PDB file of N, CA and C in Angstrom:
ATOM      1  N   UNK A   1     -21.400  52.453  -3.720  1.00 72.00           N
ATOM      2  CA  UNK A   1     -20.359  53.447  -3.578  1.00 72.00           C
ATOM      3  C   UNK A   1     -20.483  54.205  -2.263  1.00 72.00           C
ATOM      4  N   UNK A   2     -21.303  54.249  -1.887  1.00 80.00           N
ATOM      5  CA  UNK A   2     -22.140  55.223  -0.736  1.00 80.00           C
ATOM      6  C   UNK A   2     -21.408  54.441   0.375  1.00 80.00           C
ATOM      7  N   UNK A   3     -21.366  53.122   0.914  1.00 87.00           N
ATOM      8  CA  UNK A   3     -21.204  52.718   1.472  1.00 87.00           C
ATOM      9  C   UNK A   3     -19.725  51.951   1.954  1.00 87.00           C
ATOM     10  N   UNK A   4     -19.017  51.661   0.369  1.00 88.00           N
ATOM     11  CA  UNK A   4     -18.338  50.818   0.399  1.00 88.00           C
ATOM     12  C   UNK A   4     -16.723  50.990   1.058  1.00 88.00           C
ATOM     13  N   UNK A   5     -16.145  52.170   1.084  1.00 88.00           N
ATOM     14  CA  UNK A   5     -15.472  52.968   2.021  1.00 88.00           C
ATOM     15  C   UNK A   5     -15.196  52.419   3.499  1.00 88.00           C
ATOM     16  N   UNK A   6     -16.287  52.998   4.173  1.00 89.00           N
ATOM     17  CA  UNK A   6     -16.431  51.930   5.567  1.00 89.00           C
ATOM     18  C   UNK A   6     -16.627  50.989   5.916  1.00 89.00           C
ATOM     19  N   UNK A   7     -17.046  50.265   4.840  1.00 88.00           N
ATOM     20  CA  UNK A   7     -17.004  48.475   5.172  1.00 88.00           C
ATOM     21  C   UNK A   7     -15.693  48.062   4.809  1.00 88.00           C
ATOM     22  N   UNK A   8     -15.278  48.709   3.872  1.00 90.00           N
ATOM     23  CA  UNK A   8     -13.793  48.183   3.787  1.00 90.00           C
ATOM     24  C   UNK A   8     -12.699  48.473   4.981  1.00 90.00           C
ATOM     25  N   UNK A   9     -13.095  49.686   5.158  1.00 92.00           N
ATOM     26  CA  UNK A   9     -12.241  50.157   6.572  1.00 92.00           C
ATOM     27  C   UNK A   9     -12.602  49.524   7.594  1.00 92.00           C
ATOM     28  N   UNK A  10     -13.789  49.357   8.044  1.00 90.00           N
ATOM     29  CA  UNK A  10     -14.099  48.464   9.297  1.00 90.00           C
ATOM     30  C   UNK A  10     -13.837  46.801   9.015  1.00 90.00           C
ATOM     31  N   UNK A  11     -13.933  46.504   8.125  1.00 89.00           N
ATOM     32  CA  UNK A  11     -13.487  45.199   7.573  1.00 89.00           C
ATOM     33  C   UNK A  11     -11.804  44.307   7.987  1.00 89.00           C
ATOM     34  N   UNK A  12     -10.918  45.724   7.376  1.00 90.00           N
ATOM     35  CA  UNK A  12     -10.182  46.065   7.821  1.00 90.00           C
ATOM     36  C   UNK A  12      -9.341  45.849   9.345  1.00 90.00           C
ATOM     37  N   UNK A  13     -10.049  46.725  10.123  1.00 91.00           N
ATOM     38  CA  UNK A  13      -9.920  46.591  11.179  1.00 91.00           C
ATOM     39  C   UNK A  13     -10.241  45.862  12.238  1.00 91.00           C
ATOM     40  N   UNK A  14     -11.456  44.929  11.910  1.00 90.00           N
ATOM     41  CA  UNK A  14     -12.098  43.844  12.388  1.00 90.00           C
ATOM     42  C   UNK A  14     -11.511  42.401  11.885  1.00 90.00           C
ATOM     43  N   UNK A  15     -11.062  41.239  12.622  1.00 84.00           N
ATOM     44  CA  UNK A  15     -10.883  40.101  11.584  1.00 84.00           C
ATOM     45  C   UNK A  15     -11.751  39.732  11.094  1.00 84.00           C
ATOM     46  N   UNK A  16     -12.113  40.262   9.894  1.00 80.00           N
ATOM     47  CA  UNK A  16     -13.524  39.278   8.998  1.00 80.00           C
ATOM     48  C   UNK A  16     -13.115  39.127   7.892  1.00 80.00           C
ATOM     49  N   UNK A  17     -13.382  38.612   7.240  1.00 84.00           N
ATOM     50  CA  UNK A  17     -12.427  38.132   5.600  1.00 84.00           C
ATOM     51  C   UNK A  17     -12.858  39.023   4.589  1.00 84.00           C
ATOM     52  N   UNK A  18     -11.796  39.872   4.306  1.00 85.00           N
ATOM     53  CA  UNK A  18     -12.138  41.100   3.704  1.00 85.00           C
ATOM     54  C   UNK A  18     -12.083  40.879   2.031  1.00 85.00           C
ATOM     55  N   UNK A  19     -11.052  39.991   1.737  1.00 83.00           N
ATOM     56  CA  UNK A  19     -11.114  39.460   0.527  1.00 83.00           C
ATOM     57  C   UNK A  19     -12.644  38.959  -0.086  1.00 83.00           C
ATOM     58  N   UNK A  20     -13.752  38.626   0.464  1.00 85.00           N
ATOM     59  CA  UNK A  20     -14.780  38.409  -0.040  1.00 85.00           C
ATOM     60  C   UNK A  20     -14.964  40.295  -1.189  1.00 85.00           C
ATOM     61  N   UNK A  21     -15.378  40.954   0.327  1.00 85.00           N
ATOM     62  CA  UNK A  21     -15.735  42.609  -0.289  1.00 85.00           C
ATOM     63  C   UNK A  21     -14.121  42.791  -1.849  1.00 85.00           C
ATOM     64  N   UNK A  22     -13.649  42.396  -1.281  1.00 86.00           N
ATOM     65  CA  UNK A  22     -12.933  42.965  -2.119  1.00 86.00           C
ATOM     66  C   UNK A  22     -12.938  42.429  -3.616  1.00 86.00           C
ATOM     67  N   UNK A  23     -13.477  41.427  -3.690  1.00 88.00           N
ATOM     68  CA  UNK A  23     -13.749  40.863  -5.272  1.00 88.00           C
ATOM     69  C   UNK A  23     -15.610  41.221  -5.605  1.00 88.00           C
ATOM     70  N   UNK A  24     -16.306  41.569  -4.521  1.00 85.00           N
ATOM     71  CA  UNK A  24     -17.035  42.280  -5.038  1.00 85.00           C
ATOM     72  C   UNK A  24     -17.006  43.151  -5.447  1.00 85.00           C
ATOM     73  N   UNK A  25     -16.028  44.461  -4.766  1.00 87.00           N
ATOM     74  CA  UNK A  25     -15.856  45.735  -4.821  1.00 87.00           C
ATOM     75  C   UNK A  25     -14.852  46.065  -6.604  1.00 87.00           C
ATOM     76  N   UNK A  26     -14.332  44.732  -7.050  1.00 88.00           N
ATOM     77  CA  UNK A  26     -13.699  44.762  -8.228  1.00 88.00           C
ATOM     78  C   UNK A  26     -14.775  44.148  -9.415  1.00 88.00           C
ATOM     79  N   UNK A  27     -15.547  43.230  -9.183  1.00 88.00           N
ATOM     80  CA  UNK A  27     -16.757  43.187  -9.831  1.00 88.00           C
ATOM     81  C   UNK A  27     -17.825  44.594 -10.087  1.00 88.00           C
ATOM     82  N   UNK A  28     -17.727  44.833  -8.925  1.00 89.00           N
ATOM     83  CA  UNK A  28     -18.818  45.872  -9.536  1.00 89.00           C
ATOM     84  C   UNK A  28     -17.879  47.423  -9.849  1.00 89.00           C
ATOM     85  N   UNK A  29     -16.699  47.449 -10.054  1.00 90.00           N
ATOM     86  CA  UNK A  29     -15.545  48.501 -10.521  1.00 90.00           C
ATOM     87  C   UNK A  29     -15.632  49.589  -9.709  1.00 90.00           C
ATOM     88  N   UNK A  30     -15.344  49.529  -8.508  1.00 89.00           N
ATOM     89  CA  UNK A  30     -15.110  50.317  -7.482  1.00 89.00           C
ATOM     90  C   UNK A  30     -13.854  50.716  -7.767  1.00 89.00           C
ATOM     91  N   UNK A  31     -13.380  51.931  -7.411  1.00 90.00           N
ATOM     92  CA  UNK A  31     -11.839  52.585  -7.613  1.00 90.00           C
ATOM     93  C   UNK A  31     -10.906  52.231  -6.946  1.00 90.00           C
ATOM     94  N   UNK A  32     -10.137  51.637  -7.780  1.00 91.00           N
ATOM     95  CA  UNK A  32      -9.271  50.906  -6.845  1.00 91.00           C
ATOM     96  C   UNK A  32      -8.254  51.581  -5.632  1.00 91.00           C
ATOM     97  N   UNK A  33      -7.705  53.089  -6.013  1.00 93.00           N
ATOM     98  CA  UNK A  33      -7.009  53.709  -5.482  1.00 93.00           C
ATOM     99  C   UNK A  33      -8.072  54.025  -3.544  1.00 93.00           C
ATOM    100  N   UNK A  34      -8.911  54.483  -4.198  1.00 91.00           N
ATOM    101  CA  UNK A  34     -10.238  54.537  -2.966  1.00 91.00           C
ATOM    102  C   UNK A  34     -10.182  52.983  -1.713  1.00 91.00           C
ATOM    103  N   UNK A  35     -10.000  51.964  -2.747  1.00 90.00           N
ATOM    104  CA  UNK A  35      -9.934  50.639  -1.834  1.00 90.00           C
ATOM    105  C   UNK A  35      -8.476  50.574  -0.996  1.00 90.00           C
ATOM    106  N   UNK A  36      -7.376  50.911  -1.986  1.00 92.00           N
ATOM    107  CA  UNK A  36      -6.069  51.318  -1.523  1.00 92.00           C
ATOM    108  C   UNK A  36      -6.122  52.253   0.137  1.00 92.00           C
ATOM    109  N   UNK A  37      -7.121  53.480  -0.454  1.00 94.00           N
ATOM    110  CA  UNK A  37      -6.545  54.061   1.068  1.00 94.00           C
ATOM    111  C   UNK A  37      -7.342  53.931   2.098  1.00 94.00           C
ATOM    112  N   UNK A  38      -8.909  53.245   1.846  1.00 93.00           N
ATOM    113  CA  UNK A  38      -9.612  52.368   2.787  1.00 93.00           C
ATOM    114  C   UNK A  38      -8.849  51.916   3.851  1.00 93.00           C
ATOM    115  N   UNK A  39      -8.249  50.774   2.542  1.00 91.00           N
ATOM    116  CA  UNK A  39      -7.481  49.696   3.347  1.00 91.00           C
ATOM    117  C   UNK A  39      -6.563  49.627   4.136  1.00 91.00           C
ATOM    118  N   UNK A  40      -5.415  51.053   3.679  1.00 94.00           N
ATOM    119  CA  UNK A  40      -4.814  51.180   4.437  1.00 94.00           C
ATOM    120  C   UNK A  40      -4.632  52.104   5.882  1.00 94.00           C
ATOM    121  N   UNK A  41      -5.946  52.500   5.473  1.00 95.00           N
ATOM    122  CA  UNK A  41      -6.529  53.187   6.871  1.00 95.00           C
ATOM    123  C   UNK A  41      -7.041  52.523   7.959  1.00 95.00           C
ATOM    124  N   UNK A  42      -7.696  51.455   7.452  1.00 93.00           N
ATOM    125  CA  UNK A  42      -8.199  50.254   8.406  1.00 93.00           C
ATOM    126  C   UNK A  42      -7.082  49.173   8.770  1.00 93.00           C
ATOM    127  N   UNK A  43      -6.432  49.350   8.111  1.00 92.00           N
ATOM    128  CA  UNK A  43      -5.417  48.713   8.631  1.00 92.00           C
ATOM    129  C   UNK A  43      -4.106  49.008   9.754  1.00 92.00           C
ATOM    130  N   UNK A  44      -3.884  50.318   9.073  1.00 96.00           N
ATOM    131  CA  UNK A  44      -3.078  51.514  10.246  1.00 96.00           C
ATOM    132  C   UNK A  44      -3.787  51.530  11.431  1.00 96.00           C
ATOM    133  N   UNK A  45      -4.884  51.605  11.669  1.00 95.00           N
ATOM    134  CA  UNK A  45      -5.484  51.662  12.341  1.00 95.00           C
ATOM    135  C   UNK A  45      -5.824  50.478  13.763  1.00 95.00           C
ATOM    136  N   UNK A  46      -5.665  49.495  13.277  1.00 93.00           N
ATOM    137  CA  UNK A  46      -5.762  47.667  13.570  1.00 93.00           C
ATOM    138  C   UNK A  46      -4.529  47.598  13.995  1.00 93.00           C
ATOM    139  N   UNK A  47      -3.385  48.290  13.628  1.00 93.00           N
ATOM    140  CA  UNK A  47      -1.709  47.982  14.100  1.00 93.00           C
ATOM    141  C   UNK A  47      -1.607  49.155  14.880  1.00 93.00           C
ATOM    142  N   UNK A  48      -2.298  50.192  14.810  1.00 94.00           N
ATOM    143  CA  UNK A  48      -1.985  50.811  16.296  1.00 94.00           C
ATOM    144  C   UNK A  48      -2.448  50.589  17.412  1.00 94.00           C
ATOM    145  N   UNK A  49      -4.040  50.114  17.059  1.00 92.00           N
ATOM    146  CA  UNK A  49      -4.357  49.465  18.313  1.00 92.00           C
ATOM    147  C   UNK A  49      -4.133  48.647  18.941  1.00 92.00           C
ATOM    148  N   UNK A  50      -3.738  47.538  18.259  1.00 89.00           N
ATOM    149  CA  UNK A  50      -2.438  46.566  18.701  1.00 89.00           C
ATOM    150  C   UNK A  50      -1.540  46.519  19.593  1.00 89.00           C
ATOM    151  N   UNK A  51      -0.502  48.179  19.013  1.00 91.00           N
ATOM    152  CA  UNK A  51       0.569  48.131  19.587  1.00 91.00           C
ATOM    153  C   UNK A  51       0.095  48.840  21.165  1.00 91.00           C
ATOM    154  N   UNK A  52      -0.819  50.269  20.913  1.00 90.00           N
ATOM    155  CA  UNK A  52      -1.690  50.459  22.210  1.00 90.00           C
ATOM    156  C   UNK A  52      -1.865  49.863  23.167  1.00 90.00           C
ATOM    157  N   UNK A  53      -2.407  48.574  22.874  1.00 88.00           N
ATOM    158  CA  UNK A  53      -3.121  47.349  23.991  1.00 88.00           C
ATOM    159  C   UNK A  53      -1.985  46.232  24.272  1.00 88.00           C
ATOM    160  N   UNK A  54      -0.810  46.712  23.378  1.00 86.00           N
ATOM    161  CA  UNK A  54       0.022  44.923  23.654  1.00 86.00           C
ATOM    162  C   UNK A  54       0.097  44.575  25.342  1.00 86.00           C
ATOM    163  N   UNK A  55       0.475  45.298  25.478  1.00 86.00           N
ATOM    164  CA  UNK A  55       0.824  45.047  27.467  1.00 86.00           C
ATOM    165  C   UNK A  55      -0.479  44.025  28.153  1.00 86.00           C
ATOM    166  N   UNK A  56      -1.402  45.148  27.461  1.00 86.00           N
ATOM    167  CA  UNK A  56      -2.703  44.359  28.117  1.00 86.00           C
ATOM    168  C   UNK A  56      -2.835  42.706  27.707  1.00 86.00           C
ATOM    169  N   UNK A  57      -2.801  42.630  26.409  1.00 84.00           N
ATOM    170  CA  UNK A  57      -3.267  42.017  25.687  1.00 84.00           C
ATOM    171  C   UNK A  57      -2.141  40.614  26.158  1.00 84.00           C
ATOM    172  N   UNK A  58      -1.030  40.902  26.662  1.00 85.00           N
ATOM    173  CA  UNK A  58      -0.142  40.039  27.308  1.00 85.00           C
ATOM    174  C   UNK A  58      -0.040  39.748  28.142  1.00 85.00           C
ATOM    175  N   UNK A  59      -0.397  40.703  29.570  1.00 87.00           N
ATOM    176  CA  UNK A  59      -0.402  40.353  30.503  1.00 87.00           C
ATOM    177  C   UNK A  59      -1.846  40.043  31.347  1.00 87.00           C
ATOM    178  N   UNK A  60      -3.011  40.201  30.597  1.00 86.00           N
ATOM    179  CA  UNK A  60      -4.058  39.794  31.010  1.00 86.00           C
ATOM    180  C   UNK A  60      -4.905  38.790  30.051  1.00 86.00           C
ATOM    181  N   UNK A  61      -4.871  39.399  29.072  1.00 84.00           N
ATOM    182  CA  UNK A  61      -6.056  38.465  28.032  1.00 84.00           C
ATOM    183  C   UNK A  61      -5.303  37.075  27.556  1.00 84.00           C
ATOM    184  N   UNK A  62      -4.396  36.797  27.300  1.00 83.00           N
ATOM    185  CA  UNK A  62      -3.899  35.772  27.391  1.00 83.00           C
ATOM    186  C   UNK A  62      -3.669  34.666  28.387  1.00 83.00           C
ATOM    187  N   UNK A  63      -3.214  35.499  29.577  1.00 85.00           N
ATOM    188  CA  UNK A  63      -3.245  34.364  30.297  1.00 85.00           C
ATOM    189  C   UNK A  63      -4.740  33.714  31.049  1.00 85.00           C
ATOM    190  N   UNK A  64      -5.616  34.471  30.925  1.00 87.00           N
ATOM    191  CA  UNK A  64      -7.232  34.491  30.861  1.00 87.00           C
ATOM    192  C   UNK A  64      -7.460  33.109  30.087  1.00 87.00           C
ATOM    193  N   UNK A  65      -6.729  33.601  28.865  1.00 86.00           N
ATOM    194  CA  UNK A  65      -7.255  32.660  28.205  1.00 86.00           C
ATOM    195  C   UNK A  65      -6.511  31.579  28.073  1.00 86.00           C
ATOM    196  N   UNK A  66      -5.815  31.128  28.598  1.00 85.00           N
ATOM    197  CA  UNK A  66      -4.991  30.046  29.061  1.00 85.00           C
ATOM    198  C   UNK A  66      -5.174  29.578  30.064  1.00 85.00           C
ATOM    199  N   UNK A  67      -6.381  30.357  30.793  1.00 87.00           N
ATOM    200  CA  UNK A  67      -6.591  29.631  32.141  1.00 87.00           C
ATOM    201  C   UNK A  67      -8.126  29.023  32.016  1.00 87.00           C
ATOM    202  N   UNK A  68      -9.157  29.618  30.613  1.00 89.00           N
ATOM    203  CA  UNK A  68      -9.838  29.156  30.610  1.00 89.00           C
ATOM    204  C   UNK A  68     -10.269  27.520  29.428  1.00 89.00           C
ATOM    205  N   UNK A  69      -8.812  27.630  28.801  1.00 86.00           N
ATOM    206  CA  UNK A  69      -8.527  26.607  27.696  1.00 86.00           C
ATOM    207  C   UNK A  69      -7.543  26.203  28.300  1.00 86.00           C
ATOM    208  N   UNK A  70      -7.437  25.391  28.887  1.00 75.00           N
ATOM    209  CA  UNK A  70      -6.021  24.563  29.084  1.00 75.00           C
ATOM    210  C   UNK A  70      -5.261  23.602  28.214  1.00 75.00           C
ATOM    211  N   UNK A  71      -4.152  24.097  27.605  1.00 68.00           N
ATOM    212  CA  UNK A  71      -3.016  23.375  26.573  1.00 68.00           C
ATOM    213  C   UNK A  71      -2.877  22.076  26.830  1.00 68.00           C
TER     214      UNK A  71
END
């Protein structure tokens, strides 16, 4: 319980497969409403930074990476 809050939120916000925690977190009867606003905090969170960085994320990191993987 101590913990499970911020792993869900950073989980969240990180791509790591959050669905694992989350059938633990229902196994061992974690509150679901608590996982609710975790989640959707880590997630709000993941789509603003998103929208923050799009420019970047378009006009540099992509084509980076299109120049270091060639199609």
């Amino acid at each position: 319980n101590k913990f499970a809050g911020p792993i869900v939120f950073i989980g969240n916000v990180l791509p790591l497969p959050i669905d694992v925690v989350a059938l633990f977190l229902g196994a061992v009867r974690y509150s679901f409403l608590r996982f609710l606003i975790w989640s959707a905090l880590g997630r709000a969170l993941k789509f603003i930074l998103l929208l923050y960085f799009q420019e970047y994320i378009f006009q540099v990191a992509i084509p980076y990476m299109n120049s270091i993987i060639p199609l």
